[in-house]
PDB file of C-alpha atoms in Angstrom:
ATOM      1  CA  UNK A   1      -0.004  -0.013  -0.019  1.00 55.00           C
ATOM      2  CA  UNK A   2       1.023   3.621  -0.373  1.00 47.00           C
ATOM      3  CA  UNK A   3       2.637   5.262   2.744  1.00 49.00           C
ATOM      4  CA  UNK A   4      -0.373   7.630   2.951  1.00 52.00           C
ATOM      5  CA  UNK A   5      -2.733   4.643   3.139  1.00 90.00           C
ATOM      6  CA  UNK A   6      -0.673   2.959   5.917  1.00 90.00           C
ATOM      7  CA  UNK A   7      -0.814   6.131   7.773  1.00 92.00           C
ATOM      8  CA  UNK A   8      -4.630   6.260   7.647  1.00 93.00           C
ATOM      9  CA  UNK A   9      -4.757   2.658   8.665  1.00 94.00           C
ATOM     10  CA  UNK A  10      -2.481   3.501  11.657  1.00 94.00           C
ATOM     11  CA  UNK A  11      -4.586   6.417  12.657  1.00 94.00           C
ATOM     12  CA  UNK A  12      -7.677   4.097  12.622  1.00 94.00           C
ATOM     13  CA  UNK A  13      -5.925   1.470  14.681  1.00 94.00           C
ATOM     14  CA  UNK A  14      -4.657   4.031  17.252  1.00 93.00           C
ATOM     15  CA  UNK A  15      -8.012   5.504  17.401  1.00 93.00           C
ATOM     16  CA  UNK A  16      -9.675   2.087  17.955  1.00 92.00           C
ATOM     17  CA  UNK A  17      -7.463   1.208  20.978  1.00 91.00           C
ATOM     18  CA  UNK A  18      -8.245   4.565  22.642  1.00 90.00           C
ATOM     19  CA  UNK A  19     -11.957   4.292  21.929  1.00 83.00           C
ATOM     20  CA  UNK A  20     -13.316   5.003  25.437  1.00 87.00           C
ATOM     21  CA  UNK A  21     -12.625   3.474  28.879  1.00 88.00           C
ATOM     22  CA  UNK A  22     -12.615  -0.180  27.906  1.00 88.00           C
ATOM     23  CA  UNK A  23     -10.121   0.369  25.112  1.00 90.00           C
ATOM     24  CA  UNK A  24      -7.785   2.432  27.273  1.00 89.00           C
ATOM     25  CA  UNK A  25      -7.848  -0.223  30.013  1.00 90.00           C
ATOM     26  CA  UNK A  26      -7.242  -2.943  27.388  1.00 92.00           C
ATOM     27  CA  UNK A  27      -4.219  -1.073  25.926  1.00 92.00           C
ATOM     28  CA  UNK A  28      -2.768  -0.514  29.415  1.00 91.00           C
ATOM     29  CA  UNK A  29      -3.201  -4.171  30.531  1.00 94.00           C
ATOM     30  CA  UNK A  30      -2.370  -5.832  27.178  1.00 95.00           C
ATOM     31  CA  UNK A  31       1.507  -5.779  27.220  1.00 96.00           C
ATOM     32  CA  UNK A  32       1.688  -6.995  30.742  1.00 96.00           C
ATOM     33  CA  UNK A  33      -0.728  -9.739  30.005  1.00 97.00           C
ATOM     34  CA  UNK A  34       1.062 -10.845  26.797  1.00 98.00           C
ATOM     35  CA  UNK A  35       4.417 -11.035  28.604  1.00 97.00           C
ATOM     36  CA  UNK A  36       3.000 -13.322  31.350  1.00 97.00           C
ATOM     37  CA  UNK A  37       0.850 -15.391  29.040  1.00 98.00           C
ATOM     38  CA  UNK A  38       3.977 -16.095  26.960  1.00 98.00           C
ATOM     39  CA  UNK A  39       5.209 -18.182  29.919  1.00 98.00           C
ATOM     40  CA  UNK A  40       2.536 -20.691  28.923  1.00 98.00           C
ATOM     41  CA  UNK A  41       0.321 -20.647  31.979  1.00 98.00           C
ATOM     42  CA  UNK A  42      -2.754 -18.714  33.228  1.00 98.00           C
ATOM     43  CA  UNK A  43      -1.956 -15.364  34.857  1.00 97.00           C
ATOM     44  CA  UNK A  44      -3.545 -14.404  38.192  1.00 95.00           C
ATOM     45  CA  UNK A  45      -4.943 -10.965  38.948  1.00 94.00           C
ATOM     46  CA  UNK A  46      -2.405 -10.706  41.553  1.00 95.00           C
ATOM     47  CA  UNK A  47       0.475 -10.876  38.980  1.00 94.00           C
ATOM     48  CA  UNK A  48      -1.275  -8.180  36.816  1.00 94.00           C
ATOM     49  CA  UNK A  49      -1.915  -6.071  39.776  1.00 94.00           C
ATOM     50  CA  UNK A  50       1.761  -6.095  40.681  1.00 93.00           C
ATOM     51  CA  UNK A  51       2.909  -5.201  37.219  1.00 91.00           C
ATOM     52  CA  UNK A  52       0.255  -2.326  36.835  1.00 90.00           C
ATOM     53  CA  UNK A  53       0.045  -0.736  40.222  1.00 90.00           C
ATOM     54  CA  UNK A  54      -3.619  -1.727  40.769  1.00 92.00           C
ATOM     55  CA  UNK A  55      -5.290  -3.985  43.317  1.00 93.00           C
ATOM     56  CA  UNK A  56      -5.954  -7.546  42.461  1.00 93.00           C
ATOM     57  CA  UNK A  57      -9.652  -6.897  42.931  1.00 93.00           C
ATOM     58  CA  UNK A  58      -9.566  -4.072  40.594  1.00 92.00           C
ATOM     59  CA  UNK A  59      -7.678  -5.992  37.859  1.00 92.00           C
ATOM     60  CA  UNK A  60     -10.184  -8.927  38.286  1.00 90.00           C
ATOM     61  CA  UNK A  61     -13.119  -6.635  37.861  1.00 90.00           C
ATOM     62  CA  UNK A  62     -11.573  -4.899  34.822  1.00 90.00           C
ATOM     63  CA  UNK A  63     -10.805  -8.143  33.183  1.00 91.00           C
ATOM     64  CA  UNK A  64     -14.364  -9.419  33.444  1.00 87.00           C
ATOM     65  CA  UNK A  65     -15.536  -6.202  31.799  1.00 85.00           C
ATOM     66  CA  UNK A  66     -13.241  -6.314  28.800  1.00 88.00           C
ATOM     67  CA  UNK A  67     -14.682  -7.823  25.484  1.00 82.00           C
ATOM     68  CA  UNK A  68     -13.395 -11.141  24.491  1.00 90.00           C
ATOM     69  CA  UNK A  69     -10.935 -11.593  27.273  1.00 95.00           C
ATOM     70  CA  UNK A  70     -10.660 -15.375  28.291  1.00 96.00           C
ATOM     71  CA  UNK A  71     -10.741 -16.325  31.970  1.00 95.00           C
ATOM     72  CA  UNK A  72     -10.511 -19.797  33.589  1.00 96.00           C
ATOM     73  CA  UNK A  73     -12.833 -21.031  36.275  1.00 96.00           C
ATOM     74  CA  UNK A  74     -10.468 -19.823  38.925  1.00 94.00           C
ATOM     75  CA  UNK A  75     -10.598 -16.134  37.710  1.00 92.00           C
ATOM     76  CA  UNK A  76      -7.202 -16.338  36.046  1.00 95.00           C
ATOM     77  CA  UNK A  77      -6.456 -14.778  32.679  1.00 96.00           C
ATOM     78  CA  UNK A  78      -5.822 -17.441  29.928  1.00 98.00           C
ATOM     79  CA  UNK A  79      -6.322 -15.254  26.775  1.00 98.00           C
ATOM     80  CA  UNK A  80      -5.992 -11.472  25.813  1.00 97.00           C
ATOM     81  CA  UNK A  81      -4.698 -11.282  22.269  1.00 97.00           C
ATOM     82  CA  UNK A  82      -2.151 -14.170  23.103  1.00 98.00           C
ATOM     83  CA  UNK A  83      -4.081 -17.217  24.381  1.00 99.00           C
ATOM     84  CA  UNK A  84      -3.467 -20.616  25.849  1.00 99.00           C
ATOM     85  CA  UNK A  85      -6.594 -21.964  24.056  1.00 98.00           C
ATOM     86  CA  UNK A  86      -6.194 -23.064  20.571  1.00 98.00           C
ATOM     87  CA  UNK A  87      -7.105 -20.774  17.544  1.00 98.00           C
ATOM     88  CA  UNK A  88      -6.028 -21.134  13.948  1.00 98.00           C
ATOM     89  CA  UNK A  89      -3.003 -18.920  14.564  1.00 98.00           C
ATOM     90  CA  UNK A  90      -0.312 -20.912  16.289  1.00 99.00           C
ATOM     91  CA  UNK A  91       2.391 -18.969  17.980  1.00 99.00           C
ATOM     92  CA  UNK A  92       5.618 -20.542  19.125  1.00 99.00           C
ATOM     93  CA  UNK A  93       7.863 -18.661  21.498  1.00 98.00           C
ATOM     94  CA  UNK A  94      10.856 -20.192  23.304  1.00 97.00           C
ATOM     95  CA  UNK A  95       9.696 -23.744  22.600  1.00 96.00           C
ATOM     96  CA  UNK A  96       6.142 -23.115  23.848  1.00 98.00           C
ATOM     97  CA  UNK A  97       3.171 -23.485  21.539  1.00 98.00           C
ATOM     98  CA  UNK A  98       0.561 -20.695  22.094  1.00 99.00           C
ATOM     99  CA  UNK A  99      -1.958 -19.102  20.010  1.00 99.00           C
ATOM    100  CA  UNK A 100      -3.160 -15.537  18.988  1.00 99.00           C
ATOM    101  CA  UNK A 101      -6.637 -14.131  18.365  1.00 98.00           C
ATOM    102  CA  UNK A 102      -5.569 -13.001  14.847  1.00 98.00           C
ATOM    103  CA  UNK A 103      -2.763 -12.612  12.294  1.00 98.00           C
ATOM    104  CA  UNK A 104      -2.058  -8.960  13.409  1.00 98.00           C
ATOM    105  CA  UNK A 105      -1.542 -10.171  16.975  1.00 98.00           C
ATOM    106  CA  UNK A 106       1.069 -12.642  15.705  1.00 98.00           C
ATOM    107  CA  UNK A 107       3.067  -9.750  14.150  1.00 98.00           C
ATOM    108  CA  UNK A 108       2.555  -7.304  17.050  1.00 98.00           C
ATOM    109  CA  UNK A 109       3.555  -9.607  19.909  1.00 98.00           C
ATOM    110  CA  UNK A 110       7.248 -10.230  19.017  1.00 98.00           C
ATOM    111  CA  UNK A 111       7.729  -6.482  19.356  1.00 98.00           C
ATOM    112  CA  UNK A 112       5.903  -6.400  22.781  1.00 97.00           C
ATOM    113  CA  UNK A 113       7.801  -9.587  24.070  1.00 98.00           C
ATOM    114  CA  UNK A 114      11.133  -8.590  22.464  1.00 97.00           C
ATOM    115  CA  UNK A 115      11.494 -12.229  21.253  1.00 98.00           C
ATOM    116  CA  UNK A 116      11.730 -14.014  18.080  1.00 98.00           C
ATOM    117  CA  UNK A 117       8.723 -16.348  17.337  1.00 99.00           C
ATOM    118  CA  UNK A 118       7.434 -18.859  14.739  1.00 99.00           C
ATOM    119  CA  UNK A 119       3.906 -18.444  13.407  1.00 99.00           C
ATOM    120  CA  UNK A 120       1.816 -20.823  11.445  1.00 99.00           C
ATOM    121  CA  UNK A 121      -1.622 -19.972  10.353  1.00 99.00           C
ATOM    122  CA  UNK A 122      -4.045 -21.401   7.605  1.00 98.00           C
ATOM    123  CA  UNK A 123      -5.019 -19.377   4.545  1.00 98.00           C
ATOM    124  CA  UNK A 124      -8.795 -19.100   4.482  1.00 98.00           C
ATOM    125  CA  UNK A 125      -8.683 -18.971   0.712  1.00 97.00           C
ATOM    126  CA  UNK A 126      -6.723 -22.236   0.078  1.00 98.00           C
ATOM    127  CA  UNK A 127      -6.624 -23.999   3.453  1.00 98.00           C
ATOM    128  CA  UNK A 128      -2.710 -24.243   3.087  1.00 99.00           C
ATOM    129  CA  UNK A 129      -0.562 -22.827   5.898  1.00 99.00           C
ATOM    130  CA  UNK A 130       1.381 -19.580   5.924  1.00 99.00           C
ATOM    131  CA  UNK A 131       4.445 -19.901   7.969  1.00 99.00           C
ATOM    132  CA  UNK A 132       6.650 -16.995   9.382  1.00 99.00           C
ATOM    133  CA  UNK A 133       9.602 -16.400  11.700  1.00 99.00           C
ATOM    134  CA  UNK A 134       9.204 -12.881  13.118  1.00 99.00           C
ATOM    135  CA  UNK A 135      11.653 -10.989  15.352  1.00 98.00           C
ATOM    136  CA  UNK A 136      11.148  -7.756  17.165  1.00 97.00           C
ATOM    137  CA  UNK A 137      12.903  -6.102  14.284  1.00 97.00           C
ATOM    138  CA  UNK A 138      10.857  -7.671  11.456  1.00 97.00           C
ATOM    139  CA  UNK A 139      10.384 -10.591   9.193  1.00 98.00           C
ATOM    140  CA  UNK A 140      13.168 -13.150   9.097  1.00 99.00           C
ATOM    141  CA  UNK A 141      11.218 -15.893   7.151  1.00 99.00           C
ATOM    142  CA  UNK A 142       8.066 -16.061   5.247  1.00 99.00           C
ATOM    143  CA  UNK A 143       6.589 -18.978   3.263  1.00 99.00           C
ATOM    144  CA  UNK A 144       5.270 -18.326   0.867  1.00 99.00           C
ATOM    145  CA  UNK A 145       7.080 -14.970   0.287  1.00 98.00           C
ATOM    146  CA  UNK A 146       3.995 -13.418  -1.420  1.00 98.00           C
ATOM    147  CA  UNK A 147       1.710 -13.976   1.566  1.00 98.00           C
ATOM    148  CA  UNK A 148      -0.385 -11.096   2.651  1.00 98.00           C
ATOM    149  CA  UNK A 149      -2.469 -10.118   5.720  1.00 97.00           C
ATOM    150  CA  UNK A 150      -6.118  -8.949   5.578  1.00 96.00           C
ATOM    151  CA  UNK A 151      -7.299  -6.125   7.868  1.00 96.00           C
ATOM    152  CA  UNK A 152     -10.492  -4.485   8.645  1.00 94.00           C
ATOM    153  CA  UNK A 153     -10.643  -1.720  11.354  1.00 94.00           C
ATOM    154  CA  UNK A 154     -14.039  -1.379  12.933  1.00 93.00           C
ATOM    155  CA  UNK A 155     -15.363   1.996  14.187  1.00 89.00           C
ATOM    156  CA  UNK A 156     -15.796   0.880  17.822  1.00 89.00           C
ATOM    157  CA  UNK A 157     -13.863  -1.204  20.284  1.00 89.00           C
ATOM    158  CA  UNK A 158     -16.993  -3.224  21.139  1.00 84.00           C
ATOM    159  CA  UNK A 159     -16.769  -6.913  20.277  1.00 85.00           C
ATOM    160  CA  UNK A 160     -13.130  -6.635  19.492  1.00 90.00           C
ATOM    161  CA  UNK A 161     -12.699 -10.348  18.627  1.00 92.00           C
ATOM    162  CA  UNK A 162     -15.630 -10.368  16.244  1.00 91.00           C
ATOM    163  CA  UNK A 163     -15.387  -7.030  14.640  1.00 92.00           C
ATOM    164  CA  UNK A 164     -11.702  -6.828  14.123  1.00 95.00           C
ATOM    165  CA  UNK A 165      -9.896 -10.152  14.846  1.00 96.00           C
ATOM    166  CA  UNK A 166     -12.357 -12.122  12.877  1.00 95.00           C
ATOM    167  CA  UNK A 167     -11.235 -10.326   9.756  1.00 96.00           C
ATOM    168  CA  UNK A 168      -7.514 -10.316  10.121  1.00 98.00           C
ATOM    169  CA  UNK A 169      -6.083 -13.519   8.399  1.00 98.00           C
ATOM    170  CA  UNK A 170      -2.818 -14.548   6.664  1.00 99.00           C
ATOM    171  CA  UNK A 171      -3.490 -15.444   2.960  1.00 98.00           C
ATOM    172  CA  UNK A 172      -0.804 -17.159   0.846  1.00 98.00           C
ATOM    173  CA  UNK A 173      -1.090 -14.408  -1.927  1.00 97.00           C
ATOM    174  CA  UNK A 174      -3.236 -11.463  -2.829  1.00 96.00           C
ATOM    175  CA  UNK A 175      -4.926 -13.665  -5.300  1.00 96.00           C
ATOM    176  CA  UNK A 176      -5.793 -16.128  -2.744  1.00 97.00           C
ATOM    177  CA  UNK A 177      -7.611 -13.286  -0.733  1.00 96.00           C
ATOM    178  CA  UNK A 178      -9.574 -12.039  -3.737  1.00 95.00           C
ATOM    179  CA  UNK A 179     -12.822 -13.922  -3.139  1.00 95.00           C
ATOM    180  CA  UNK A 180     -12.734 -13.307   0.457  1.00 96.00           C
ATOM    181  CA  UNK A 181     -12.228  -9.554  -0.246  1.00 94.00           C
ATOM    182  CA  UNK A 182     -15.077  -9.387  -2.650  1.00 94.00           C
ATOM    183  CA  UNK A 183     -17.748 -10.089   0.080  1.00 94.00           C
ATOM    184  CA  UNK A 184     -15.890  -7.707   2.525  1.00 93.00           C
ATOM    185  CA  UNK A 185     -15.522  -4.421   0.662  1.00 90.00           C
ATOM    186  CA  UNK A 186     -14.301  -2.493   3.880  1.00 91.00           C
ATOM    187  CA  UNK A 187     -11.358  -4.826   4.319  1.00 94.00           C
ATOM    188  CA  UNK A 188      -7.955  -4.557   2.710  1.00 95.00           C
ATOM    189  CA  UNK A 189      -4.855  -6.577   2.227  1.00 96.00           C
ATOM    190  CA  UNK A 190      -1.283  -5.682   3.133  1.00 96.00           C
ATOM    191  CA  UNK A 191       2.027  -7.218   2.574  1.00 97.00           C
ATOM    192  CA  UNK A 192       3.259  -9.036   5.835  1.00 98.00           C
ATOM    193  CA  UNK A 193       6.031  -6.501   6.091  1.00 97.00           C
ATOM    194  CA  UNK A 194       3.524  -3.667   5.888  1.00 97.00           C
ATOM    195  CA  UNK A 195       1.291  -5.312   8.600  1.00 97.00           C
ATOM    196  CA  UNK A 196       4.373  -5.925  10.816  1.00 98.00           C
ATOM    197  CA  UNK A 197       5.355  -2.196  10.477  1.00 96.00           C
ATOM    198  CA  UNK A 198       1.793  -1.124  11.524  1.00 96.00           C
ATOM    199  CA  UNK A 199       2.025  -3.488  14.588  1.00 96.00           C
ATOM    200  CA  UNK A 200       5.456  -2.245  15.606  1.00 96.00           C
ATOM    201  CA  UNK A 201       4.373   1.420  15.273  1.00 95.00           C
ATOM    202  CA  UNK A 202       1.225   0.608  17.377  1.00 95.00           C
ATOM    203  CA  UNK A 203       3.322  -1.184  20.029  1.00 95.00           C
ATOM    204  CA  UNK A 204       5.297   2.054  20.647  1.00 93.00           C
ATOM    205  CA  UNK A 205       2.429   4.444  20.261  1.00 91.00           C
ATOM    206  CA  UNK A 206      -0.374   2.726  22.238  1.00 89.00           C
ATOM    207  CA  UNK A 207       1.090  -0.272  24.116  1.00 91.00           C
ATOM    208  CA  UNK A 208       4.106   1.480  25.700  1.00 82.00           C
ATOM    209  CA  UNK A 209       6.899  -0.570  24.312  1.00 85.00           C
ATOM    210  CA  UNK A 210      10.181   1.312  24.893  1.00 64.00           C
ATOM    211  CA  UNK A 211       8.712   3.452  27.662  1.00 57.00           C
ATOM    212  CA  UNK A 212      10.360   3.651  31.019  1.00 44.00           C
TER     213      UNK A 212
END
């Protein structure tokens, strides 16, 4: 895409993750949640409270109010972008097999974690997998090299997994995404490098990566 188009997409994404109190809370908790979920186990409200300067009761209450957040029966966090529960998007970090809610998460989280990961996700157009090795600095491997990422930015933060994540996939090529796009005129496709660049910019702008 043209740089101007990427700037527009970034502005929409940044606005999405600051769209009201829920979005602001999600943005503040997300990096702490992702770092702890990457260990491959549920995260207690006490752990998140210690990381964010809130009380455990407050964190537990906030998590229950956030759209799409996954909790276990004990009230621990098991999914917030990065999840312990299987999805189509496999995310391997330091030998642990985890999952993400969408393709964009799989490109964003290496920046938040500061770690290199392997990603495997099926192309909705062909059923065949897209594989990538992603570092905090960018793509190191991509198979096939012509793979793309679909993206649709909703107007509001409500139902994040349904209105945003449900439209963000890896496709093996732009041609493989063509039929999918025809029925979703408000979606676009980006190269995987472009999608990574958007994620990295968002990590610094909205999710506090690099801040003291």
